[in-house]
Amino acid sequence: MKHILKPIASLVIVLVTFTSCNNTKKSGSNSGALSSNVAEKVFVAPGEHDEFYAFISGGYSGNLTVYGLPSGRMFKEIPVFSQFPTSGYGYSEETKPMLNTSHGFIPWGDSHHPDISQTNGEIDGRFIFINENNTPRIAKIDLQSFETTEIIEVPNSAGNHSSSFVTENTEYVVAGTRFSVPIPQRDMPIKDYKGNFQGALSFISVAPETGDMDIKFQVLMPGFNYDLSHPGRGKSHGWFFFTTYNTEEANTLLEVNASQNDKDFIAAVNWKKIEEYVNNGGGKMMPAEYAHNVYDEHTHTATSTIKKEVRVVNPTDVPGAVFFLPTPKSPHGCDVDPTGEYIVGNGKLSANLTVHSFTKMLDAIENEKFDGEAYGIPILNFEDVLAGTVEQPGLGPLHTEFDDQGNAYTTFFISSEVVKWKVGTWEVIDRKPTYYSVGHLTIPGGNSRKPQGKYMFAMNKITKDRYLPTGPEMEHSAQLYDISGDKMELLLDFPTHGEPHYAAAMRADLIKERSRKIYNLDENNHPYAAKSDAETKVVRDGNEVHIYMTTIRSHFSPDNIEGIKVGDKVFFHVTNLEQDFDVPHGFAVLGQNTSELLIMPGQTKTSVWEPTKVGVWPFYCTDFCSALHQEMQGYIRVSPKNADTPIKWSMGEDIE
Amino acid sequence: MKHILKPIASLVIVLVTFTSCNNTKKSGSNSGALSSNVAEKVFVAPGEHDEFYAFISGGYSGNLTVYGLPSGRMFKEIPVFSQFPTSGYGYSEETKPMLNTSHGFIPWGDSHHPDISQTNGEIDGRFIFINENNTPRIAKIDLQSFETTEIIEVPNSAGNHSSSFVTENTEYVVAGTRFSVPIPQRDMPIKDYKGNFQGALSFISVAPETGDMDIKFQVLMPGFNYDLSHPGRGKSHGWFFFTTYNTEEANTLLEVNASQNDKDFIAAVNWKKIEEYVNNGGGKMMPAEYAHNVYDEHTHTATSTIKKEVRVVNPTDVPGAVFFLPTPKSPHGCDVDPTGEYIVGNGKLSANLTVHSFTKMLDAIENEKFDGEAYGIPILNFEDVLAGTVEQPGLGPLHTEFDDQGNAYTTFFISSEVVKWKVGTWEVIDRKPTYYSVGHLTIPGGNSRKPQGKYMFAMNKITKDRYLPTGPEMEHSAQLYDISGDKMELLLDFPTHGEPHYAAAMRADLIKERSRKIYNLDENNHPYAAKSDAETKVVRDGNEVHIYMTTIRSHFSPDNIEGIKVGDKVFFHVTNLEQDFDVPHGFAVLGQNTSELLIMPGQTKTSVWEPTKVGVWPFYCTDFCSALHQEMQGYIRVSPKNADTPIKWSMGEDIE
């Protein structure tokens, strides 16, 4: 059971160790001649607003975080794929279905790449999508409520990484597998991976009005690893591009065995052609189990449906739909410039940066200039599709974004820098160090036809001494640069929350104007809502007890409850009667084996309590809601299992 | 079942509604003549460090957040009372015992008042304590590792709010009940509250060397609500002070019924006297179930023990130990000045601010000048103990802190301001508005003999328009003020995470120098650790399978595993072999019904997987660890329940 380290491994280890730099830091603030000028650039005075929203993935937090730029302040953590004790997401009865999967309830996810919905290639601020890697899923967050409103599981997929990017009218949100697997899953030796495992690229349709998601089709590709992807736009709209690595199809020690080939591929997929094929009955339905979870803003409740089949397409059945573009070497980011002409392959083990030409690609396809095939998929000639090369830009290119002036910005993990270069001439214009080991970067509007420029931020993977220490575990660090001039200017270090892999950003206006402030109580269709004190009640149904409860500054109704018995399953259905902005109430009861509820104005949420101990137990409002918040409490009496204490409830007078 | 609203309620509602102010905000940054100067004051240039740590309670997040001042940047969220999917806290086998209670596993808590350990009345930066309100507990966080290392449940308590404050040599961390309950708990009518419910004040000893916590005794007080507390210091060291409200002993509609009395009390407790009484065998042991959870830094594992009894003391059995100081009106904060002479009662429904004199209190006690008693506890005369009154300072005083120049700073929730006044003359020196509805405030070193001054920050309960909107739910907002001059100067709005109730802050140096960077692999005593690739193995024991796995940049060992069957319970014991700072690895496997593991250098953590589906499933590193992070993956084969696939594992070569 020993392993073999081939020679390349030591080279790799040297490169990696090189990233562990560790500068000495001085304590204290405000040094440097230009610090005053820089300070002003990032300062947002009390009461004023940031200019941009940045939506930064939480990575292993499973969530999505919302920041303002240029201040770098975190305004919200939106729970998406993970339980969130703060609000009760994934604990309350209404939200537990959001985390259901074909593998049952999963309390955690690994969120990576948010992408904002688009109309005509411009980001429109309606929705933001984000992928879960580990148990493949795609989520949609409504940017009026900043709530996760839909999650769809992706079957036949594993390590859902080349996701979740949208086409230029949000026709599709695309999800590509990182790990290939047996399709369908079956009991087979791991060593038979090569030629037997497959990689699914999933095209999830998004309904234009409602945003409802559905898996339209999956393209079953060879058993490579599919790393990142981006849509074509403008002239290349209708195509989608995916980087691949491990074209060696190794199944063990990939750091060595998947780093053998000089070139891997970018897979170019003409999704319009496949869509047409599918619309004409192409592909086949195969059995597949996957969850589709939808949150209803009027019942304030999620439902989960397990779907039973999915449409799959063999790419060789659709001639002219899928091609491979050779790309050095184990490319990570797959980025398309605002015009749609250039496709950048960020070959993370390559000495330079390869840019493909969409026009040349079409030309080569038309002329059938192929350099062989892989599993029946034509491979184009590297030179035939090459637009240009950025020479010796840095070590370990990972990801490229674009501004509105024809410039590109690429992160280099190993040499720990961002490099600015000119699209078309491929000349390097500027380079700035990052602290340390940058992964991805973001420019507002970056993944669209109309980048908004002004700022760029880098998301760094190593933090070390950038902040006051917090023990062995440090938050990751982002760095904000002014990119309005010829040279990039470092403005600010700001810590992130979770592990930010990727981000999407945009001007604030579109979202700000449409933001929801409360839920209308009149439109609350929750089956257990009590819309006034008169509707409050306590109803026993066998050993289930349903408490229809209301909250308003500063009391619960009812606030004295009796007749509960050990062994009961008690449902607190709590309706927040407030109709003012920013007046949530919370609810918790002593000894409950779940989280609190945090209930927004007009909402109803439900918490379950299965008391095991006889006694009189308090509940209280967990959100400091008013000057008399501390008085917002109640008691619930739990009698023995065989007691005959009748169900009674009251507020403002004693139970008799 | 109707309720009766007495006349006072409408007055209260008017006051409360008055807080919902809503200013119009302009977009854009950097306006105002002095913004450049202010910007410089809060700007910490990239690569430089903040001057102060601020530890801000997460409130209903259940956690503790760590910020830097003056930048207002959040450096870490330390999981304490709630599951934290980000790191696997409360999900991994090693950390689940930390959330055990006498009510079973509880995934959530409501954390309120952090307090840093002290030596000779000065904060020493060794530990920070924080309380859980809902299911009463006290936690201790080690400020070398920034990890929660101990949690003790508090029996006979409910809404554990007047907690967790430490005496001046950290002899005790004190926890007072907010809600009174039947002691012991029993099945009784709620309306019989008055005279029958009691309020426990718990004194938890802290071992000088190790910091180990143990409940030394509980004082069983009358059935009031105990809101906040502070230790005496200097001359008053040996005493502890607790605000009370609901001395009316109302059990319903407290916003009205607990606002009747003109004065409630501050309870003064001579804990040294009670300690002596207890050391001489005083008090009695009573049956009580409560969990004591301890995390061992060498096994990287927590254990939970259920304790079975607790020592209780009847205050009337210890003459001279407990007294009531009449204090207007429903006081919230209970604050002691740095000299220990003055005790401030922040009467939240009072028109002014009452300050008691410790010297006068001792004098009145000595002369037995009592104004009656409550449940056998002597009540002192208000005028006899009054040091002075801050007249008409504002509406709704909540909490007072002190600087190092003899000034006090009090928050006013209803009039939404911080007021600075002179200790001794009681004159108001300055007032500044807060946005909006401030709860507590913090000055570094505030709860000690030696406040460190320079900054004060206010934690506001209403946010509304202070930041870009994020739907109905907004983060709360803190505001940072420069207090080095005569007048306070507002510098910065910064959002907080969760619901910050209270905070403790201190100069960075003491903590910074002692901060732990890695765990020494040689000192890892985890029973399932594999300390090198040679120690990795897979062991079947019935339907349990234990995988001893290692991680190092950039592979898992083993990374191919076979012989797992549906119905097995698979334990992944993952040891991170790295010994460099800031190189965690993560672990997750597709379809697992728990969170990832995030494993610091030198640590071992364990995750359970009970696969329900046949197939070949990938696992991968969830933390971007190196240039070849994407290659850090493996496969595990799951065969049918009745298969005879043998257990095998490998790395770098195929399983044969």
Coordinates of N, CA and C in Angstrom, one line a residue, chain A residues 459-592:
Chain A
M459 N -9.0 38.0 -4.2 CA -9.3 37.1 -3.0 C -8.2 36.2 -2.8
N460 N -7.5 36.4 -1.6 CA -6.2 35.7 -1.4 C -6.5 34.5 -0.5
K461 N -5.6 33.5 -0.8 CA -5.8 32.2 -0.1 C -5.0 32.1 1.2
I462 N -4.0 32.8 1.3 CA -3.1 32.8 2.5 C -3.2 34.2 3.2
T463 N -3.4 34.2 4.5 CA -3.5 35.4 5.2 C -2.3 35.7 6.1
K464 N -1.9 34.7 6.9 CA -0.8 34.9 7.8 C -0.9 36.1 8.6
D465 N 0.0 37.1 8.3 CA 0.2 38.2 9.2 C -0.5 39.5 8.8
R466 N -1.5 39.4 7.9 CA -2.2 40.6 7.4 C -3.1 41.3 8.4
Y467 N -3.5 40.5 9.4 CA -4.4 41.1 10.4 C -3.8 40.7 11.8
L468 N -4.4 41.3 12.8 CA -4.2 40.8 14.2 C -4.4 39.3 14.2
P469 N -3.5 38.5 14.9 CA -3.7 37.0 14.8 C -4.9 36.6 15.6
T470 N -5.5 35.5 15.1 CA -6.7 34.9 15.8 C -6.5 33.4 16.0
G471 N -5.3 33.0 16.4 CA -5.0 31.6 16.6 C -4.7 30.9 15.2
P472 N -4.7 29.6 15.2 CA -4.3 28.9 14.0 C -5.2 29.2 12.8
E473 N -6.4 29.5 13.1 CA -7.4 29.7 12.0 C -7.6 31.2 11.7
M474 N -7.2 31.7 10.5 CA -7.4 33.1 10.1 C -8.5 33.2 9.1
E475 N -9.2 34.3 9.0 CA -10.1 34.5 7.9 C -9.2 34.8 6.7
H476 N -9.7 34.5 5.5 CA -9.0 34.8 4.3 C -9.1 36.3 4.1
S477 N -8.3 36.8 3.1 CA -8.1 38.3 3.0 C -8.4 38.7 1.5
A478 N -9.2 39.7 1.4 CA -9.3 40.3 0.1 C -8.6 41.6 0.0
Q479 N -8.2 42.0 -1.2 CA -7.5 43.3 -1.4 C -8.2 44.1 -2.5
L480 N -8.4 45.3 -2.2 CA -9.1 46.2 -3.1 C -8.2 47.1 -3.8
Y481 N -8.3 47.2 -5.1 CA -7.4 48.0 -6.0 C -8.3 49.0 -6.7
D482 N -7.8 50.2 -6.9 CA -8.3 51.2 -7.8 C -7.8 50.9 -9.1
I483 N -8.6 50.7 -10.1 CA -8.1 50.4 -11.5 C -8.6 51.5 -12.5
S484 N -8.9 52.7 -11.9 CA -9.3 53.7 -12.8 C -8.1 54.4 -13.6
G485 N -6.9 54.2 -13.1 CA -5.8 54.7 -13.8 C -5.0 53.7 -14.6
D486 N -3.9 54.1 -15.2 CA -3.1 53.1 -16.0 C -2.6 52.0 -15.1
K487 N -2.1 52.5 -13.9 CA -1.5 51.5 -13.0 C -2.5 51.2 -11.9
M488 N -2.5 50.0 -11.4 CA -3.4 49.6 -10.3 C -2.9 50.2 -9.0
E489 N -3.8 50.6 -8.1 CA -3.4 51.1 -6.9 C -4.0 50.3 -5.7
L490 N -3.2 49.7 -4.9 CA -3.7 48.9 -3.7 C -4.3 49.9 -2.7
L491 N -5.6 49.7 -2.4 CA -6.3 50.6 -1.4 C -6.4 50.0 0.0
L492 N -6.8 48.8 0.0 CA -7.4 48.2 1.3 C -7.2 46.7 1.4
D493 N -6.9 46.2 2.6 CA -7.1 44.8 2.9 C -8.4 44.7 3.7
F494 N -9.2 43.8 3.3 CA -10.4 43.5 4.1 C -10.6 42.0 4.2
P495 N -10.9 41.6 5.5 CA -11.1 40.1 5.7 C -12.4 39.7 5.1
T496 N -12.5 38.4 4.7 CA -13.7 37.9 4.2 C -14.2 36.8 5.2
H497 N -15.3 36.2 4.9 CA -15.9 35.3 5.9 C -16.2 33.9 5.2
G498 N -15.7 32.9 5.8 CA -15.7 31.6 5.1 C -14.5 31.5 4.2
E499 N -14.6 30.9 3.1 CA -13.5 30.8 2.1 C -13.9 31.4 0.8
P500 N -13.7 32.7 0.6 CA -14.2 33.3 -0.7 C -13.5 32.7 -1.9
H501 N -14.2 32.1 -2.8 CA -13.6 31.5 -4.0 C -13.7 32.5 -5.1
Y502 N -14.8 33.2 -5.1 CA -15.2 33.9 -6.4 C -16.2 34.9 -6.0
A503 N -16.4 35.9 -6.8 CA -17.4 36.9 -6.4 C -18.0 37.5 -7.7
A504 N -19.2 38.2 -7.5 CA -19.8 39.0 -8.5 C -20.1 40.3 -7.9
A505 N -19.9 41.4 -8.7 CA -20.2 42.7 -8.1 C -20.9 43.6 -9.1
M506 N -21.6 44.6 -8.6 CA -22.3 45.5 -9.5 C -22.6 46.8 -8.9
R507 N -22.9 47.8 -9.7 CA -23.3 49.1 -9.1 C -24.6 48.9 -8.3
A508 N -24.7 49.7 -7.2 CA -25.7 49.4 -6.2 C -27.1 49.8 -6.7
D509 N -27.3 50.8 -7.6 CA -28.6 51.4 -7.8 C -29.7 50.4 -8.2
L510 N -29.4 49.4 -9.1 CA -30.5 48.5 -9.6 C -31.1 47.7 -8.4
I511 N -30.2 47.3 -7.5 CA -30.7 46.4 -6.4 C -31.3 47.3 -5.3
K512 N -30.7 48.4 -5.0 CA -31.1 49.3 -3.9 C -32.5 49.8 -4.1
E513 N -32.9 50.1 -5.3 CA -34.2 50.7 -5.5 C -35.3 49.7 -5.4
R514 N -35.0 48.4 -5.6 CA -36.0 47.4 -5.6 C -36.1 46.6 -4.3
S515 N -35.2 46.9 -3.3 CA -35.1 46.1 -2.2 C -36.4 46.0 -1.3
R516 N -36.7 44.8 -0.9 CA -37.9 44.6 -0.1 C -37.6 45.0 1.3
K517 N -38.6 45.6 2.0 CA -38.4 46.1 3.4 C -39.1 45.2 4.4
I518 N -40.4 44.8 4.0 CA -41.2 44.0 4.9 C -41.9 43.0 4.0
Y519 N -42.5 42.0 4.7 CA -43.5 41.1 4.0 C -44.9 41.6 4.4
N520 N -45.7 41.7 3.4 CA -47.1 42.2 3.6 C -47.9 41.2 4.4
L521 N -48.4 41.5 5.6 CA -49.1 40.6 6.4 C -50.4 40.1 5.7
D522 N -51.0 41.0 4.9 CA -52.2 40.6 4.1 C -51.9 39.4 3.1
E523 N -50.7 39.4 2.7 CA -50.3 38.4 1.7 C -49.7 37.1 2.3
N524 N -49.7 37.1 3.6 CA -49.2 35.9 4.3 C -50.2 34.7 4.2
N525 N -49.8 33.7 3.4 CA -50.7 32.6 3.2 C -50.2 31.3 4.0
H526 N -49.4 31.6 5.0 CA -48.9 30.4 5.8 C -50.1 29.8 6.5
P527 N -50.3 28.4 6.4 CA -51.5 27.8 6.9 C -51.6 27.9 8.4
Y528 N -50.5 28.2 9.1 CA -50.6 28.3 10.6 C -50.4 29.8 11.1
A529 N -50.6 30.8 10.2 CA -50.5 32.2 10.5 C -51.6 32.6 11.5
A530 N -51.3 33.4 12.5 CA -52.3 34.2 13.2 C -52.1 35.6 12.9
K531 N -53.0 36.3 12.3 CA -52.8 37.6 11.8 C -53.2 38.7 12.7
S532 N -53.7 38.3 13.9 CA -54.1 39.3 14.9 C -54.1 38.5 16.2
D533 N -54.1 39.2 17.4 CA -54.2 38.5 18.6 C -55.5 37.7 18.7
A534 N -56.5 38.1 18.0 CA -57.8 37.3 18.1 C -57.7 36.0 17.4
E535 N -56.7 35.8 16.6 CA -56.5 34.5 15.9 C -55.6 33.6 16.6
T536 N -55.0 34.0 17.7 CA -54.1 33.1 18.4 C -54.9 32.0 19.1
K537 N -54.2 30.8 19.2 CA -54.9 29.7 19.9 C -53.9 28.6 20.1
V538 N -54.3 27.6 20.9 CA -53.5 26.4 21.1 C -54.4 25.2 20.8
V539 N -53.9 24.4 19.9 CA -54.8 23.2 19.4 C -54.0 21.9 19.6
R540 N -54.6 21.0 20.4 CA -54.0 19.7 20.5 C -54.6 18.8 19.5
D541 N -53.7 18.0 18.9 CA -54.1 16.9 17.9 C -53.3 15.7 18.2
G542 N -53.9 14.8 19.1 CA -53.1 13.7 19.6 C -51.9 14.2 20.5
N543 N -50.7 13.8 20.2 CA -49.6 14.3 21.0 C -48.9 15.5 20.3
E544 N -49.5 15.9 19.2 CA -49.1 17.2 18.6 C -49.8 18.4 19.1
V545 N -49.1 19.4 19.4 CA -49.8 20.7 19.9 C -49.3 21.8 19.0
H546 N -50.3 22.5 18.4 CA -50.0 23.6 17.5 C -50.3 24.9 18.2
I547 N -49.3 25.8 18.4 CA -49.5 27.1 19.0 C -49.5 28.1 18.0
Y548 N -50.6 28.8 17.8 CA -50.7 29.9 16.8 C -50.4 31.2 17.6
M549 N -49.2 31.7 17.4 CA -48.7 32.8 18.3 C -48.4 34.0 17.5
T550 N -48.6 35.2 18.1 CA -48.2 36.4 17.5 C -47.2 37.2 18.3
T551 N -46.4 38.1 17.6 CA -45.4 38.9 18.3 C -45.7 40.4 17.8
I552 N -45.6 41.3 18.8 CA -45.6 42.7 18.4 C -45.0 43.4 19.6
R553 N -44.3 44.5 19.4 CA -43.6 45.2 20.5 C -44.6 45.5 21.6
S554 N -44.4 45.0 22.8 CA -43.4 44.1 23.2 C -44.0 42.9 24.0
H555 N -44.8 42.1 23.3 CA -45.3 40.9 23.9 C -45.6 39.8 22.9
F556 N -45.6 38.6 23.4 CA -46.1 37.5 22.7 C -47.6 37.3 23.1
S557 N -48.4 36.8 22.2 CA -49.7 36.4 22.5 C -49.9 35.0 21.9
P558 N -50.2 34.0 22.8 CA -50.3 34.0 24.2 C -48.9 34.1 24.8
D559 N -48.9 34.5 26.1 CA -47.6 34.4 26.8 C -47.6 33.6 28.1
N560 N -48.8 33.0 28.4 CA -48.9 31.9 29.4 C -49.6 30.7 28.7
I561 N -49.0 29.6 28.7 CA -49.6 28.4 28.1 C -49.5 27.2 29.0
E562 N -50.6 26.5 29.2 CA -50.6 25.3 30.0 C -51.2 24.1 29.3
G563 N -51.0 22.9 29.8 CA -51.6 21.7 29.2 C -50.6 20.9 28.3
I564 N -49.4 21.4 28.2 CA -48.4 20.6 27.4 C -47.9 19.5 28.3
K565 N -47.6 18.3 27.7 CA -47.2 17.2 28.5 C -45.9 16.6 27.9
V566 N -45.1 16.0 28.8 CA -43.9 15.4 28.4 C -44.3 14.3 27.3
G567 N -43.5 14.3 26.2 CA -43.9 13.4 25.1 C -44.6 14.1 24.0
D568 N -45.1 15.3 24.2 CA -45.8 16.1 23.2 C -44.7 16.6 22.2
K569 N -45.2 16.8 21.0 CA -44.5 17.5 19.9 C -45.1 18.9 19.7
V570 N -44.5 19.9 20.2 CA -45.1 21.2 20.2 C -44.6 22.1 19.1
F571 N -45.5 22.6 18.3 CA -45.2 23.4 17.1 C -45.5 24.9 17.5
F572 N -44.5 25.7 17.6 CA -44.7 27.1 17.8 C -44.7 27.8 16.4
H573 N -45.9 28.2 16.0 CA -46.1 28.9 14.7 C -46.1 30.4 15.1
V574 N -45.1 31.1 14.8 CA -45.0 32.5 15.3 C -45.1 33.5 14.2
T575 N -46.1 34.3 14.2 CA -46.3 35.4 13.2 C -45.9 36.7 13.8
N576 N -45.0 37.4 13.0 CA -44.6 38.8 13.4 C -45.6 39.8 12.8
L577 N -46.4 40.4 13.7 CA -47.4 41.3 13.2 C -46.9 42.7 12.8
E578 N -45.6 42.9 13.1 CA -45.0 44.3 12.7 C -45.1 44.5 11.2
Q579 N -45.3 45.7 10.8 CA -45.3 46.1 9.4 C -44.3 47.3 9.2
D580 N -43.3 47.4 10.1 CA -42.3 48.4 9.9 C -41.0 47.7 9.5
F581 N -40.2 48.4 8.8 CA -38.9 48.0 8.3 C -38.0 47.8 9.5
D582 N -37.2 46.7 9.5 CA -36.2 46.4 10.5 C -36.7 46.2 11.9
V583 N -37.9 45.6 12.1 CA -38.4 45.2 13.4 C -38.6 43.7 13.4
P584 N -37.6 42.9 13.3 CA -37.8 41.5 13.5 C -38.1 41.2 14.9
H585 N -38.7 40.0 15.2 CA -38.7 39.4 16.5 C -38.1 38.0 16.5
G586 N -37.6 37.6 17.6 CA -37.1 36.3 17.7 C -37.8 35.4 18.7
F587 N -37.7 34.1 18.6 CA -38.3 33.2 19.5 C -37.4 32.0 19.9
A588 N -37.4 31.8 21.2 CA -36.6 30.6 21.7 C -37.3 30.1 23.0
V589 N -37.2 28.8 23.3 CA -37.7 28.3 24.5 C -36.6 27.4 25.1
L590 N -36.5 27.5 26.4 CA -35.4 26.8 27.1 C -35.3 25.3 26.8
G591 N -34.1 24.8 26.5 CA -33.9 23.4 26.3 C -34.3 22.8 25.0
Q592 N -34.7 23.7 24.1 CA -35.2 23.3 22.8 C -34.0 22.7 22.0

